[in-house]
PDB file of C-alpha atoms and ligand atoms in Angstrom:
ATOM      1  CA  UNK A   1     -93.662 -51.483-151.955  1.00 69.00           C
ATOM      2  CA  UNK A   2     -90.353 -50.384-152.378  1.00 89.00           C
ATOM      3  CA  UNK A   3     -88.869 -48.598-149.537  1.00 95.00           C
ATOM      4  CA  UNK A   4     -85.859 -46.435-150.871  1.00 96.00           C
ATOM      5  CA  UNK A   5     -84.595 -44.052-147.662  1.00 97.00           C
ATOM      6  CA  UNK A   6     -83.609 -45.820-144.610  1.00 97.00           C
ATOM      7  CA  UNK A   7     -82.849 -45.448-141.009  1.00 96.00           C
ATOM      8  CA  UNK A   8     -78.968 -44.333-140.326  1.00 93.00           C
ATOM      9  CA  UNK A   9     -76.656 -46.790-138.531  1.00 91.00           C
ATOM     10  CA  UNK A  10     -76.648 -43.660-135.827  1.00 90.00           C
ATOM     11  CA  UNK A  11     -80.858 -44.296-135.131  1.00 92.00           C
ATOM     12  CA  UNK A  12     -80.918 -48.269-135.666  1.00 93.00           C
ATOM     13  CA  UNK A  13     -77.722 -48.294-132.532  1.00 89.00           C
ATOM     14  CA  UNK A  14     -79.557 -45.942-130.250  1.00 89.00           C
ATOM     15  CA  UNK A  15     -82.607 -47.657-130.758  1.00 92.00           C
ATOM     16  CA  UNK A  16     -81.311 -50.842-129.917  1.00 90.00           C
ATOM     17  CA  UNK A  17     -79.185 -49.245-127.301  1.00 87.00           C
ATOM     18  CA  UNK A  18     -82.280 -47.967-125.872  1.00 87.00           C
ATOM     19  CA  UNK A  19     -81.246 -44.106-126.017  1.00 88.00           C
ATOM     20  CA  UNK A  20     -83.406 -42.525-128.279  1.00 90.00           C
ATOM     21  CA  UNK A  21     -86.423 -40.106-127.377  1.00 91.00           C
ATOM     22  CA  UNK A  22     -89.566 -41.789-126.876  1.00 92.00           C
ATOM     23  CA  UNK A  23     -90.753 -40.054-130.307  1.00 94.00           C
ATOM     24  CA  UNK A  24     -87.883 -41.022-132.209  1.00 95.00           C
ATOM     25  CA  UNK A  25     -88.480 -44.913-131.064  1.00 94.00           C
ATOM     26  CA  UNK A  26     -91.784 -44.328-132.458  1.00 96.00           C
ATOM     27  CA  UNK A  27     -90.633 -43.305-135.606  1.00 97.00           C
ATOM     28  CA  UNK A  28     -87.808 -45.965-135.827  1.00 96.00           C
ATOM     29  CA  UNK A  29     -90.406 -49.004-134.788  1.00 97.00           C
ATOM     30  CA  UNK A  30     -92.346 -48.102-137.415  1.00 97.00           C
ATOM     31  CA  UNK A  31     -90.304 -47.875-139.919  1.00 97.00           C
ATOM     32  CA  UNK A  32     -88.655 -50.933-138.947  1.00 97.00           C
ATOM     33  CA  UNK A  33     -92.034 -52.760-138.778  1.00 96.00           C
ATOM     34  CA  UNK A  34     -92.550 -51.687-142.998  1.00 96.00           C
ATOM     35  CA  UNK A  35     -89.076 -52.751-143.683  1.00 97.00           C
ATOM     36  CA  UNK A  36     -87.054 -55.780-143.934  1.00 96.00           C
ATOM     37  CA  UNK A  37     -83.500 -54.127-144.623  1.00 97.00           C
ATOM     38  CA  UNK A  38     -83.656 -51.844-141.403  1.00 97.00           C
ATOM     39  CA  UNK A  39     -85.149 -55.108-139.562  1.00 96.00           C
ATOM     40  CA  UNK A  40     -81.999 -56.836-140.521  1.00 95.00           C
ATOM     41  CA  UNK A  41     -79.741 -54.251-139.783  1.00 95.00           C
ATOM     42  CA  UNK A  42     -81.265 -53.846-136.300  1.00 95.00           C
ATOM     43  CA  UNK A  43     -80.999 -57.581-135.871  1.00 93.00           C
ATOM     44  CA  UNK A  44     -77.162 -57.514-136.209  1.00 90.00           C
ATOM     45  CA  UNK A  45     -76.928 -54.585-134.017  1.00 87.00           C
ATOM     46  CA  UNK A  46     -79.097 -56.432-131.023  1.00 85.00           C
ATOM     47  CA  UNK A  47     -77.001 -59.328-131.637  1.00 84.00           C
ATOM     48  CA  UNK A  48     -73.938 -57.236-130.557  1.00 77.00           C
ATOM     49  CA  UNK A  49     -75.652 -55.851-127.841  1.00 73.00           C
ATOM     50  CA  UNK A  50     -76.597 -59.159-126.691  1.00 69.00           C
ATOM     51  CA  UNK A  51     -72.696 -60.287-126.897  1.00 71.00           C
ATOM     52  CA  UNK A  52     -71.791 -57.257-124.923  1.00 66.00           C
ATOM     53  CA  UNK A  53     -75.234 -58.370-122.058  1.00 61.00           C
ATOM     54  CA  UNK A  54     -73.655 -62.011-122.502  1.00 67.00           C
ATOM     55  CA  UNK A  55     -70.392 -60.940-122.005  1.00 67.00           C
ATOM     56  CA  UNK A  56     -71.256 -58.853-118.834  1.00 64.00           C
ATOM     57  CA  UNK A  57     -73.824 -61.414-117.656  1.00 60.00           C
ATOM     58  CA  UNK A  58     -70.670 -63.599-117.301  1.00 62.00           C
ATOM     59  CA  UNK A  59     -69.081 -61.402-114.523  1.00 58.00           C
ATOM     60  CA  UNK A  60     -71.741 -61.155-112.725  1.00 57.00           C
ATOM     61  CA  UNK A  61     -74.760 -63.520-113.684  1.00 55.00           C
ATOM     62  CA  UNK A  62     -77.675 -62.248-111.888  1.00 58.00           C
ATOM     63  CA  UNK A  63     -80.983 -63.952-111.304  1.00 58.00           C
ATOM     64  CA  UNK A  64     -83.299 -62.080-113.408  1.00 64.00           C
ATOM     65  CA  UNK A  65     -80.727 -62.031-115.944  1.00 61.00           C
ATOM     66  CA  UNK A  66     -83.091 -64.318-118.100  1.00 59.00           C
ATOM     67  CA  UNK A  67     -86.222 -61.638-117.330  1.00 66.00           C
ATOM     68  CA  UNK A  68     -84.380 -59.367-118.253  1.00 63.00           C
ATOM     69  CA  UNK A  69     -83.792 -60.386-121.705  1.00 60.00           C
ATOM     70  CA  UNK A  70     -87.073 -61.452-122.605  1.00 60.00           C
ATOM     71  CA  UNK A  71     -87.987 -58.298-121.388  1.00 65.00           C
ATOM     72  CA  UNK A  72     -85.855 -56.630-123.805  1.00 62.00           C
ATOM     73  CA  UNK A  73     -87.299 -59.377-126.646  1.00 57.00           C
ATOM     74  CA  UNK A  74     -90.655 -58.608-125.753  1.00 58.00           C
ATOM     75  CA  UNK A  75     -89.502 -54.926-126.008  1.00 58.00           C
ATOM     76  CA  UNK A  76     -88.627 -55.196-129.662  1.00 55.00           C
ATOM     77  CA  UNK A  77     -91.313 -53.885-132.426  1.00 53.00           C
ATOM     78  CA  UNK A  78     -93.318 -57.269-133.572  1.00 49.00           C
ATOM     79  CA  UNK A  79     -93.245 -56.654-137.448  1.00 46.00           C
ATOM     80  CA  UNK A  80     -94.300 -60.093-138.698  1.00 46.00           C
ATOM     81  CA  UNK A  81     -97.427 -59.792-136.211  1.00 49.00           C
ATOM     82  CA  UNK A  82    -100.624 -59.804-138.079  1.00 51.00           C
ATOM     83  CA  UNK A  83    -104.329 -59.808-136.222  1.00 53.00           C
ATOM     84  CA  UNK A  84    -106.677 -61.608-138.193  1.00 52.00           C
ATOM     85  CA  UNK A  85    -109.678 -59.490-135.963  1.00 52.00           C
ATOM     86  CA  UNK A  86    -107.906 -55.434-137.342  1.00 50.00           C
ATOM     87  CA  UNK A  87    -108.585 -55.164-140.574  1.00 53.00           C
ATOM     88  CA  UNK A  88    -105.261 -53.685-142.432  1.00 65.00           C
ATOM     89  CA  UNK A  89    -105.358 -50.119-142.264  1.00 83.00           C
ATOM     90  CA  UNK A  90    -102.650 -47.348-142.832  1.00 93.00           C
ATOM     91  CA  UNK A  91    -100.829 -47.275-139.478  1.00 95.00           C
ATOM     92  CA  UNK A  92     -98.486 -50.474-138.879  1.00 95.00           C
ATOM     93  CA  UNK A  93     -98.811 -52.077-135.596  1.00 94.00           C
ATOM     94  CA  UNK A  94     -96.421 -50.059-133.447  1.00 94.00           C
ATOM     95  CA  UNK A  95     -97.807 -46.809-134.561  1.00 96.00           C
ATOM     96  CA  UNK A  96    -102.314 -48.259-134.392  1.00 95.00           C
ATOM     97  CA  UNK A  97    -101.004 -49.707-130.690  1.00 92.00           C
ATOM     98  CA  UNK A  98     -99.742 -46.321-129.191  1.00 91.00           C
ATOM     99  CA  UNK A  99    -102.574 -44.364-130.776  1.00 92.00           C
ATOM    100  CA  UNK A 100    -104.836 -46.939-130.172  1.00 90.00           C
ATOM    101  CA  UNK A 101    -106.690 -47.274-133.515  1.00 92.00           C
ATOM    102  CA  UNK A 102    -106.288 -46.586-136.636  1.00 91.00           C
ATOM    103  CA  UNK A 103    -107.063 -42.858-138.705  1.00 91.00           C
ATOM    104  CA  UNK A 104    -110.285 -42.723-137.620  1.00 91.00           C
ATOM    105  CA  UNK A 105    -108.852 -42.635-133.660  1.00 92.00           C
ATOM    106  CA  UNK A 106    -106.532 -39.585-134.428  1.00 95.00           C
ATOM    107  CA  UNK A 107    -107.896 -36.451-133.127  1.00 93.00           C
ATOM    108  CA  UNK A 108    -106.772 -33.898-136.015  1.00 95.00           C
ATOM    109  CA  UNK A 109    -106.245 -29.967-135.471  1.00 94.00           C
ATOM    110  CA  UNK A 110    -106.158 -27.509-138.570  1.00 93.00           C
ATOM    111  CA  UNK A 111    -102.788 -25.776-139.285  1.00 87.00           C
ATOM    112  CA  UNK A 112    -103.910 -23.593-142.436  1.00 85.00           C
ATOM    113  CA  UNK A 113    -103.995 -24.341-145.692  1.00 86.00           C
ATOM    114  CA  UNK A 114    -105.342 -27.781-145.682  1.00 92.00           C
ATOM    115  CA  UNK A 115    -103.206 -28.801-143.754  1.00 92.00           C
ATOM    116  CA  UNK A 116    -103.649 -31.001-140.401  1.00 94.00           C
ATOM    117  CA  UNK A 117    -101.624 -32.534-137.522  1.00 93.00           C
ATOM    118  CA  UNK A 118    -101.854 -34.339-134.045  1.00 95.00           C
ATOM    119  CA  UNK A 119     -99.657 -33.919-131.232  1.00 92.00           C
ATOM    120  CA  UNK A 120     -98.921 -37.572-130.204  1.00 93.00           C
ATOM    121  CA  UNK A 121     -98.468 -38.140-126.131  1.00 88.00           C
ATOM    122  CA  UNK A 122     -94.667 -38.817-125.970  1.00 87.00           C
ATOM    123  CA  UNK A 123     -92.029 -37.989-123.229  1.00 83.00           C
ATOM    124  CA  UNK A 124     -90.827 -34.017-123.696  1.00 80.00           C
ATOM    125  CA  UNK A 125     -87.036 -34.236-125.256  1.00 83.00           C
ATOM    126  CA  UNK A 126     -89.099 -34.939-128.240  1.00 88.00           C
ATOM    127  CA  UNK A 127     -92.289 -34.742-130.264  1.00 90.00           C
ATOM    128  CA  UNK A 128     -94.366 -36.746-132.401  1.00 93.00           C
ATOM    129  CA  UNK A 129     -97.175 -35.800-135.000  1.00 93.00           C
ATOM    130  CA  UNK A 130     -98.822 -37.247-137.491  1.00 96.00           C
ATOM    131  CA  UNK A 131     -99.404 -34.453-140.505  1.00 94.00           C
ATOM    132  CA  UNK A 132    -101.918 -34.917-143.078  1.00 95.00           C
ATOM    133  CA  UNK A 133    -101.309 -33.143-146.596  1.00 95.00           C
ATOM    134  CA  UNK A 134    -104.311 -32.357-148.945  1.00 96.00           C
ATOM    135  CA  UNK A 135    -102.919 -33.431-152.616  1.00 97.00           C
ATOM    136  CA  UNK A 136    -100.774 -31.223-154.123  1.00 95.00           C
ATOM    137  CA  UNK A 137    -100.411 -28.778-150.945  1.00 94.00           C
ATOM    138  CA  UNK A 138     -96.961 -27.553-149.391  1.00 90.00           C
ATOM    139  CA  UNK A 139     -96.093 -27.590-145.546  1.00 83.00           C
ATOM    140  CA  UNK A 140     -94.617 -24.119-144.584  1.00 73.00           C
ATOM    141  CA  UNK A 141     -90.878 -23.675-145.502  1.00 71.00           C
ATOM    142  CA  UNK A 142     -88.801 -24.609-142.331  1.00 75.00           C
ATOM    143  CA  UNK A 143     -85.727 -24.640-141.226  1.00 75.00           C
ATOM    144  CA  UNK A 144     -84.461 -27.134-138.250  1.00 81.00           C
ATOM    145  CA  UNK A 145     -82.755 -26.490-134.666  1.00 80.00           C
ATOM    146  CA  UNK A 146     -82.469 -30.330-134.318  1.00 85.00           C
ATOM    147  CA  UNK A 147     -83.178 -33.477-136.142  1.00 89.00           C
ATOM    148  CA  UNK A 148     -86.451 -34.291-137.689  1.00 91.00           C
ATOM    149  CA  UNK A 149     -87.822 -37.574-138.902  1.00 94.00           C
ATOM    150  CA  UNK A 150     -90.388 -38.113-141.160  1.00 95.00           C
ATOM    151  CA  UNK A 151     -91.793 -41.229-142.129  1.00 97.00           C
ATOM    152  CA  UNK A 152     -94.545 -41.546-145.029  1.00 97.00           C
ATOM    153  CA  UNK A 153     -97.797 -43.878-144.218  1.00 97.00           C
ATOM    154  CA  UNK A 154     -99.964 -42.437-147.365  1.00 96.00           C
ATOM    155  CA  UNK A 155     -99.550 -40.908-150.391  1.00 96.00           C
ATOM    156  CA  UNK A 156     -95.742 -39.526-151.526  1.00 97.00           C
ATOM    157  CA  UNK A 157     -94.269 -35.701-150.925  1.00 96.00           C
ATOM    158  CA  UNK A 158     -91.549 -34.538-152.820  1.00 95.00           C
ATOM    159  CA  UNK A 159     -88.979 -31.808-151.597  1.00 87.00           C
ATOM    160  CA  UNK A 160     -85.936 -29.812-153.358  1.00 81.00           C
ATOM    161  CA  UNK A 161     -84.022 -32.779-152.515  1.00 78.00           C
ATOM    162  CA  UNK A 162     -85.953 -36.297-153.017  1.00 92.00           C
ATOM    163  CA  UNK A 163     -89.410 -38.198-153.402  1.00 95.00           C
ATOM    164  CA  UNK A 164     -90.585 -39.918-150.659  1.00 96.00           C
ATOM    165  CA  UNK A 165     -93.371 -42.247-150.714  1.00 97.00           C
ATOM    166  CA  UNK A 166     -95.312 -45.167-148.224  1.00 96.00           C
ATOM    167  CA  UNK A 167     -92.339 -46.652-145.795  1.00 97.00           C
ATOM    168  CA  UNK A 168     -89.451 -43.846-146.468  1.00 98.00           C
ATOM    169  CA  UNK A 169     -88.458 -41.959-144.344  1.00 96.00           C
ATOM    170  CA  UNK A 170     -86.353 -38.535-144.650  1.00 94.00           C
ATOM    171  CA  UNK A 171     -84.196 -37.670-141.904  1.00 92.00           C
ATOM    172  CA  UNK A 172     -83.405 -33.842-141.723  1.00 89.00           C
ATOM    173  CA  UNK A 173     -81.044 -31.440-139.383  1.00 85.00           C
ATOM    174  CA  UNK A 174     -79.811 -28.487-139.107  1.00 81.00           C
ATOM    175  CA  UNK A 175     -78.388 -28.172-142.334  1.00 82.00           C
ATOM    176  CA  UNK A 176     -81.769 -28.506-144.507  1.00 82.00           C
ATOM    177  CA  UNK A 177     -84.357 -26.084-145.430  1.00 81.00           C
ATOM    178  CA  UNK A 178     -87.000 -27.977-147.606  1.00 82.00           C
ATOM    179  CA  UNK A 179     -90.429 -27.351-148.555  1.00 85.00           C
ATOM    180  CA  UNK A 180     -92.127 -30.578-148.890  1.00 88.00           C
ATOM    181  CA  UNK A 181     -95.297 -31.022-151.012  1.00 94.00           C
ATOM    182  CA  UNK A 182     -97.335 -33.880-151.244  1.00 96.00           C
ATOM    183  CA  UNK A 183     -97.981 -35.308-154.849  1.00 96.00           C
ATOM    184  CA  UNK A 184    -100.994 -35.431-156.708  1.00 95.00           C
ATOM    185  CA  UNK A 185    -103.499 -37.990-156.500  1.00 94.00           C
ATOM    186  CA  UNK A 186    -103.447 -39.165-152.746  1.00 95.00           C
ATOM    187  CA  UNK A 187    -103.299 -37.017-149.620  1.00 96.00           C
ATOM    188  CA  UNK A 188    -100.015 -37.352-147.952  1.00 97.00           C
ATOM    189  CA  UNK A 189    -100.084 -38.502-144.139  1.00 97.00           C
ATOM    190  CA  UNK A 190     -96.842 -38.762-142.816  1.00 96.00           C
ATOM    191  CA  UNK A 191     -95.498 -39.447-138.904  1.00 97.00           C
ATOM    192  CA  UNK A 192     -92.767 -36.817-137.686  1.00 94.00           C
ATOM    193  CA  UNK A 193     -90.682 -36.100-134.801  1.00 94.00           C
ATOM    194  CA  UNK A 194     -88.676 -33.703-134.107  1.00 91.00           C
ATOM    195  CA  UNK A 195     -86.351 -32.951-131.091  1.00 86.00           C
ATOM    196  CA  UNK A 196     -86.137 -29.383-131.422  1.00 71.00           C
ATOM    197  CA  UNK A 197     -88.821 -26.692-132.279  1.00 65.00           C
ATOM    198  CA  UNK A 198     -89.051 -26.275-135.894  1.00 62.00           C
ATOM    199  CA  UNK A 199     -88.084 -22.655-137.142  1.00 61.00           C
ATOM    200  CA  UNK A 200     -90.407 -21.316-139.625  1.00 57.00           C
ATOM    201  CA  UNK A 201     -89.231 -18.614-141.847  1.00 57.00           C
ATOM    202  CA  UNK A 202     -92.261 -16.918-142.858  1.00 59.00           C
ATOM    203  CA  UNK A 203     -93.275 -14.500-140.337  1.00 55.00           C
ATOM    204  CA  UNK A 204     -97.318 -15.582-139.467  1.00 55.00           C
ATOM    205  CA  UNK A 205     -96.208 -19.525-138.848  1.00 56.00           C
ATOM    206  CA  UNK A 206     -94.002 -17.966-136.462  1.00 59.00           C
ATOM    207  CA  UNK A 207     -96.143 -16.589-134.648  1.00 57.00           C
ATOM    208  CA  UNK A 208     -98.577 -19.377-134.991  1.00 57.00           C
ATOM    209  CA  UNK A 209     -95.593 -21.700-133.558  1.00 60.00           C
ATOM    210  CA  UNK A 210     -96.245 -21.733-129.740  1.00 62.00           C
ATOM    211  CA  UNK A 211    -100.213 -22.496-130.479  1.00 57.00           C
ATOM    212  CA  UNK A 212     -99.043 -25.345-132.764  1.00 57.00           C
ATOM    213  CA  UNK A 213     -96.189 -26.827-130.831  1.00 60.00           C
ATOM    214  CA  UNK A 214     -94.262 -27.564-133.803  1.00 54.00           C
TER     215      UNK A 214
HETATM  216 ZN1   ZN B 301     -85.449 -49.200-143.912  1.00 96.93          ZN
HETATM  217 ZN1   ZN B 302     -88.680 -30.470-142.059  1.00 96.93          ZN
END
């Protein structure tokens, strides 16, 4: 597998800084988990952190200073972790532990045209979805109020702009309008999130929108 879009600097700092929305941390620990160029990147960016924790730690060393960073350790996403017992499925580990299986535990809902999703649970300056895309089929054209990640788990969609297939991951703002189809041959299921209600041009996805939550 060869991963060819990345996480930006931007994502890979807040993450390790802790900022992001709990959607986008979804998004990024999955990716990260696929990829051993982000992984490294993300290493040298909690290794500054921890210089700046060290640093501060210094002034005033407390007690649970120690706890505190295992805590953040034990905080990080586990990619090398494999269970013998769960058989390899689609969803890496960060993504089959908060949705606590693998696709057979996701609850889909229709959107039209083949096309499925499924609101994840995350905190509300954000959402998460996982979007399945029958072969060949389009999601509606969309503009964006905010920023939108989309990482591929299956299959490969294309838009005006790129090809994206298993592990990429497109990052989109306010400045895109794209129409991504998924390629022949293998339904596309991708994980998004988005931190800003997606504005669909066409007027019936519109209204559709508030049912959807997209
Ligand atoms: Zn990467
Ligand atoms: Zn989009």
């Amino acid at each position: 597998m060869t991963i060819r879009h990345h996480l930006s600097d931007q994502l890979l700092m807040g993450y390790a800084a802790g900022q992001l929305p709990e959607a986008f941390n979804l998004v990024v620990a999955t990716h990260v988990s696929l990829c051993d160029e982000c992984r490294a990147r993300l290493g040298a960016f909690d290794a500054v952190g921890g210089t700046l924790l060290e640093e501060a730690d210094e002034i005033a060393m407390g007690e649970d200073a120690l706890s505190r960073t295992l805590a953040r350790i034990e905080g990080l996403p586990q990619a090398t972790r494999t269970d013998p017992l769960r058989p390899a499925g689609i969803f890496p580990a960060p993504l089959a532990d908060y949705i606590g299986g693998d696709l057979s535990a996701v609850r889909w809902r229709k959107v039209g045209g083949g096309v499925k999703q499924a609101i994840l649970p995350t905190g509300k300056d954000a959402s998460a979805r996982l979007l399945f895309i029958p072969a060949g089929k389009a999601v509606p054209d969309h503009g964006h109020r905010g920023m939108e990640l989309t990482l591929v788990l299956q299959g490969a969609f294309a838009d005006d702009n790129d090809r994206f297939a298993r592990g990429d991951i497109e990052i989109a703002d306010e400045d895109l309008e794209h129409t991504p189809v998924a390629l022949a041959g293998q339904d596309c299921i991708c994980l998004a999130a988005t931190d800003a209600p997606l504005r669909f041009r066409g007027l019936l996805p519109r209204l559709a929108q508030p049912l959807l939550r997209i």
